[in-house]
XYZ file of C-alpha atoms in Angstrom:
242
model
C 0.000 0.000 0.000
C 1.357 3.418 -0.970
C 0.797 6.661 0.915
C -0.936 9.626 -0.666
C 1.204 11.416 -3.260
C 1.046 15.232 -3.057
C 2.871 18.303 -4.313
C 6.144 19.444 -2.715
C 4.321 22.396 -1.096
C 1.697 20.109 0.483
C 4.452 17.738 1.657
C 6.330 20.628 3.319
C 3.183 21.688 5.152
C 2.612 18.158 6.456
C 6.284 17.749 7.336
C 6.342 21.007 9.331
C 3.278 19.854 11.268
C 5.050 16.594 12.095
C 8.225 18.505 13.036
C 6.271 20.391 15.686
C 5.188 17.066 17.189
C 8.733 15.690 16.977
C 10.039 18.719 18.870
C 7.325 18.223 21.466
C 8.387 14.577 21.857
C 12.047 15.661 22.228
C 11.129 18.106 24.979
C 9.075 15.392 26.690
C 12.011 12.983 26.470
C 14.286 15.623 28.047
C 11.749 16.038 30.845
C 11.551 12.266 31.372
C 15.332 12.009 31.458
C 15.467 14.702 34.134
C 12.785 12.911 36.163
C 14.701 9.644 35.828
C 17.856 11.288 37.181
C 15.839 12.690 40.086
C 14.534 9.299 41.226
C 15.401 8.353 44.822
C 17.875 5.504 45.311
C 17.791 2.259 47.301
C 20.891 0.992 49.080
C 21.831 -2.577 48.107
C 22.685 -4.409 51.324
C 22.372 -7.953 50.021
C 25.505 -9.770 48.913
C 25.280 -11.140 45.379
C 27.908 -13.404 43.848
C 28.374 -13.717 40.081
C 30.485 -16.145 38.096
C 32.779 -14.429 35.597
C 35.643 -15.619 33.375
C 37.963 -14.067 35.972
C 36.311 -15.884 38.901
C 33.649 -14.980 41.445
C 32.637 -11.310 41.644
C 30.412 -9.258 43.891
C 28.004 -6.629 42.596
C 30.540 -3.963 43.594
C 33.239 -5.789 41.598
C 31.143 -5.535 38.443
C 31.633 -1.747 38.411
C 35.234 -2.423 37.327
C 36.532 0.714 39.059
C 33.822 3.044 37.741
C 31.019 4.682 39.706
C 28.109 3.732 37.440
C 26.921 0.300 36.363
C 24.283 -0.706 33.823
C 23.170 -4.327 33.936
C 21.227 -5.823 31.076
C 19.092 -8.745 32.196
C 19.537 -11.087 29.220
C 17.049 -13.925 28.800
C 19.221 -17.037 28.830
C 18.068 -19.575 31.395
C 20.013 -22.529 32.788
C 18.261 -24.970 30.461
C 18.025 -22.761 27.359
C 19.812 -23.805 24.180
C 20.243 -20.225 22.881
C 19.731 -16.664 24.038
C 16.488 -14.770 23.526
C 16.182 -13.367 19.994
C 15.071 -9.917 21.202
C 17.832 -9.731 23.818
C 20.307 -10.743 21.119
C 18.980 -7.977 18.857
C 19.569 -5.389 21.574
C 22.973 -6.817 22.444
C 24.145 -6.464 18.838
C 24.223 -2.711 19.535
C 26.367 -2.795 22.693
C 29.984 -3.457 21.700
C 30.371 -0.258 19.682
C 29.078 1.784 22.617
C 31.459 0.307 25.210
C 34.416 2.716 24.706
C 32.057 5.685 24.964
C 30.294 4.342 28.060
C 33.559 3.466 29.788
C 34.993 6.914 29.036
C 31.878 8.396 30.625
C 32.418 6.454 33.887
C 29.793 3.804 33.013
C 30.343 0.043 32.981
C 28.015 -2.223 31.040
C 27.583 -5.830 32.172
C 25.133 -8.433 30.900
C 23.749 -10.925 33.417
C 21.974 -14.235 32.816
C 21.125 -17.236 34.971
C 22.662 -19.682 32.522
C 25.948 -21.270 33.663
C 29.115 -19.533 32.510
C 30.053 -22.179 29.939
C 26.693 -21.810 28.194
C 27.040 -18.013 28.229
C 30.563 -18.256 26.789
C 29.439 -20.552 23.980
C 26.583 -18.279 22.925
C 28.773 -15.189 23.228
C 31.320 -16.799 20.873
C 28.564 -17.705 18.429
C 27.343 -14.096 18.345
C 30.841 -12.582 18.239
C 30.259 -10.207 21.164
C 32.954 -8.815 23.487
C 30.958 -7.045 26.239
C 31.257 -8.406 29.813
C 28.718 -11.140 30.554
C 28.449 -12.937 33.890
C 26.280 -15.667 35.360
C 23.977 -15.189 38.339
C 23.290 -18.916 38.570
C 22.808 -19.895 42.212
C 22.165 -16.266 43.188
C 18.916 -14.492 44.086
C 19.854 -11.532 41.888
C 17.536 -12.245 38.940
C 14.649 -13.117 41.238
C 15.138 -10.024 43.411
C 15.120 -7.803 40.317
C 12.027 -9.547 38.943
C 13.391 -10.944 35.685
C 13.444 -14.658 36.576
C 10.566 -16.754 37.847
C 10.592 -20.202 39.417
C 7.968 -22.856 38.619
C 6.420 -21.989 41.992
C 6.217 -18.313 40.971
C 4.556 -19.199 37.684
C 2.028 -21.401 39.503
C 0.715 -18.414 41.466
C -2.229 -16.207 40.504
C 0.096 -13.308 39.651
C 3.786 -12.620 39.098
C 5.420 -9.217 39.549
C 7.015 -7.806 36.402
C 7.480 -4.256 35.138
C 6.301 -2.992 38.540
C 2.890 -4.578 37.964
C 1.203 -7.881 38.886
C 0.664 -9.848 35.689
C -0.916 -13.127 34.660
C 1.593 -16.017 34.761
C 0.320 -17.027 31.314
C 1.882 -13.810 29.989
C 5.149 -14.371 31.845
C 8.086 -16.720 31.299
C 10.833 -18.257 33.408
C 13.103 -15.450 32.124
C 12.156 -11.907 31.068
C 14.254 -8.904 29.915
C 15.190 -5.713 31.709
C 17.815 -3.077 32.400
C 18.979 -1.976 35.866
C 21.258 0.874 36.912
C 23.474 1.124 40.000
C 25.782 3.703 41.594
C 28.838 3.054 43.770
C 30.086 5.856 46.008
C 33.582 6.504 47.376
C 32.788 4.411 50.463
C 32.062 1.399 48.296
C 28.329 1.512 49.010
C 26.116 0.393 46.119
C 22.711 1.868 45.303
C 20.007 0.699 42.923
C 18.926 3.787 40.980
C 16.707 2.613 38.123
C 15.196 -0.383 36.364
C 13.235 -0.717 33.143
C 11.443 -3.720 31.703
C 9.432 -4.983 28.719
C 9.690 -2.333 25.961
C 11.346 0.143 28.336
C 14.916 -0.393 27.017
C 13.730 -0.210 23.389
C 15.569 3.057 22.709
C 18.846 1.174 23.178
C 18.114 -0.680 19.925
C 19.490 1.684 17.299
C 18.208 -0.419 14.390
C 14.625 0.215 15.491
C 15.275 3.952 15.685
C 16.637 3.844 12.115
C 13.718 1.757 10.834
C 11.308 4.290 12.337
C 12.663 6.772 9.747
C 12.364 4.366 6.795
C 9.324 4.520 4.452
C 7.809 1.289 5.805
C 8.943 1.804 9.397
C 9.310 -1.389 11.407
C 6.888 -3.202 9.080
C 5.973 -5.686 11.810
C 2.840 -7.666 12.612
C 3.648 -7.715 16.335
C 6.472 -6.264 18.419
C 9.790 -7.167 16.744
C 8.335 -10.265 15.062
C 10.695 -9.660 12.126
C 13.830 -10.006 14.245
C 16.183 -12.971 13.972
C 19.558 -13.644 15.545
C 22.038 -11.990 13.221
C 23.393 -15.346 12.012
C 19.913 -16.654 11.159
C 18.670 -14.179 8.524
C 20.089 -16.114 5.581
C 18.489 -19.291 6.909
C 15.149 -17.508 7.315
C 15.360 -16.175 3.744
C 16.065 -19.648 2.373
C 13.115 -21.060 4.289
C 10.841 -18.373 2.855
C 12.043 -18.933 -0.733
C 9.611 -20.528 -3.195
C 12.498 -22.708 -4.357
C 12.445 -24.519 -1.018
């Protein structure tokens, strides 16, 4: 289906009207960013232990000498054969940002409940270099409401995205992003978390597609996405020759 075709003058009028809305959205985003920075913090008193290629690490160790830490809760459970497609899509955008984040006193770490060997194998498959640790055996994923036990999923409701939700809409693993601050005393504070579509702006490809003539061209949220090494396979499957 093709959009209406108009004269250049009519297009400019419509584009200027949209520009006014885009500027309004930019101002709203600036306001939201300011409100996010103004959120109160919660001190993290619980000891969490993560498995890393360098050995066991505490939450404070994950900062790697910086004062700010962003943790991406990647959906890769202990019994999963591969990482979540959507989480993989987001993670494809991380490596290029690492030097800029690190220079700005921010450390990025990905956390999953899968054992370290399974994480390492999937990381090699995807060709990523960002830090990725395992929280297997820790309460971390459960405390930050991105992992759910069979007992959790058997209840009337589970708590995700700050809201009780039907277990039928949940999963044993769900995505999210959490932010932490470490002060000069070594104290760690939880400052922010975002779930579901909250971290969507981190996915630069989606922001680019939003400017393309057909946009995301999706039937449901990100239904077009594949792991980056699976697109050729998907195209072959869709071919009339197969």
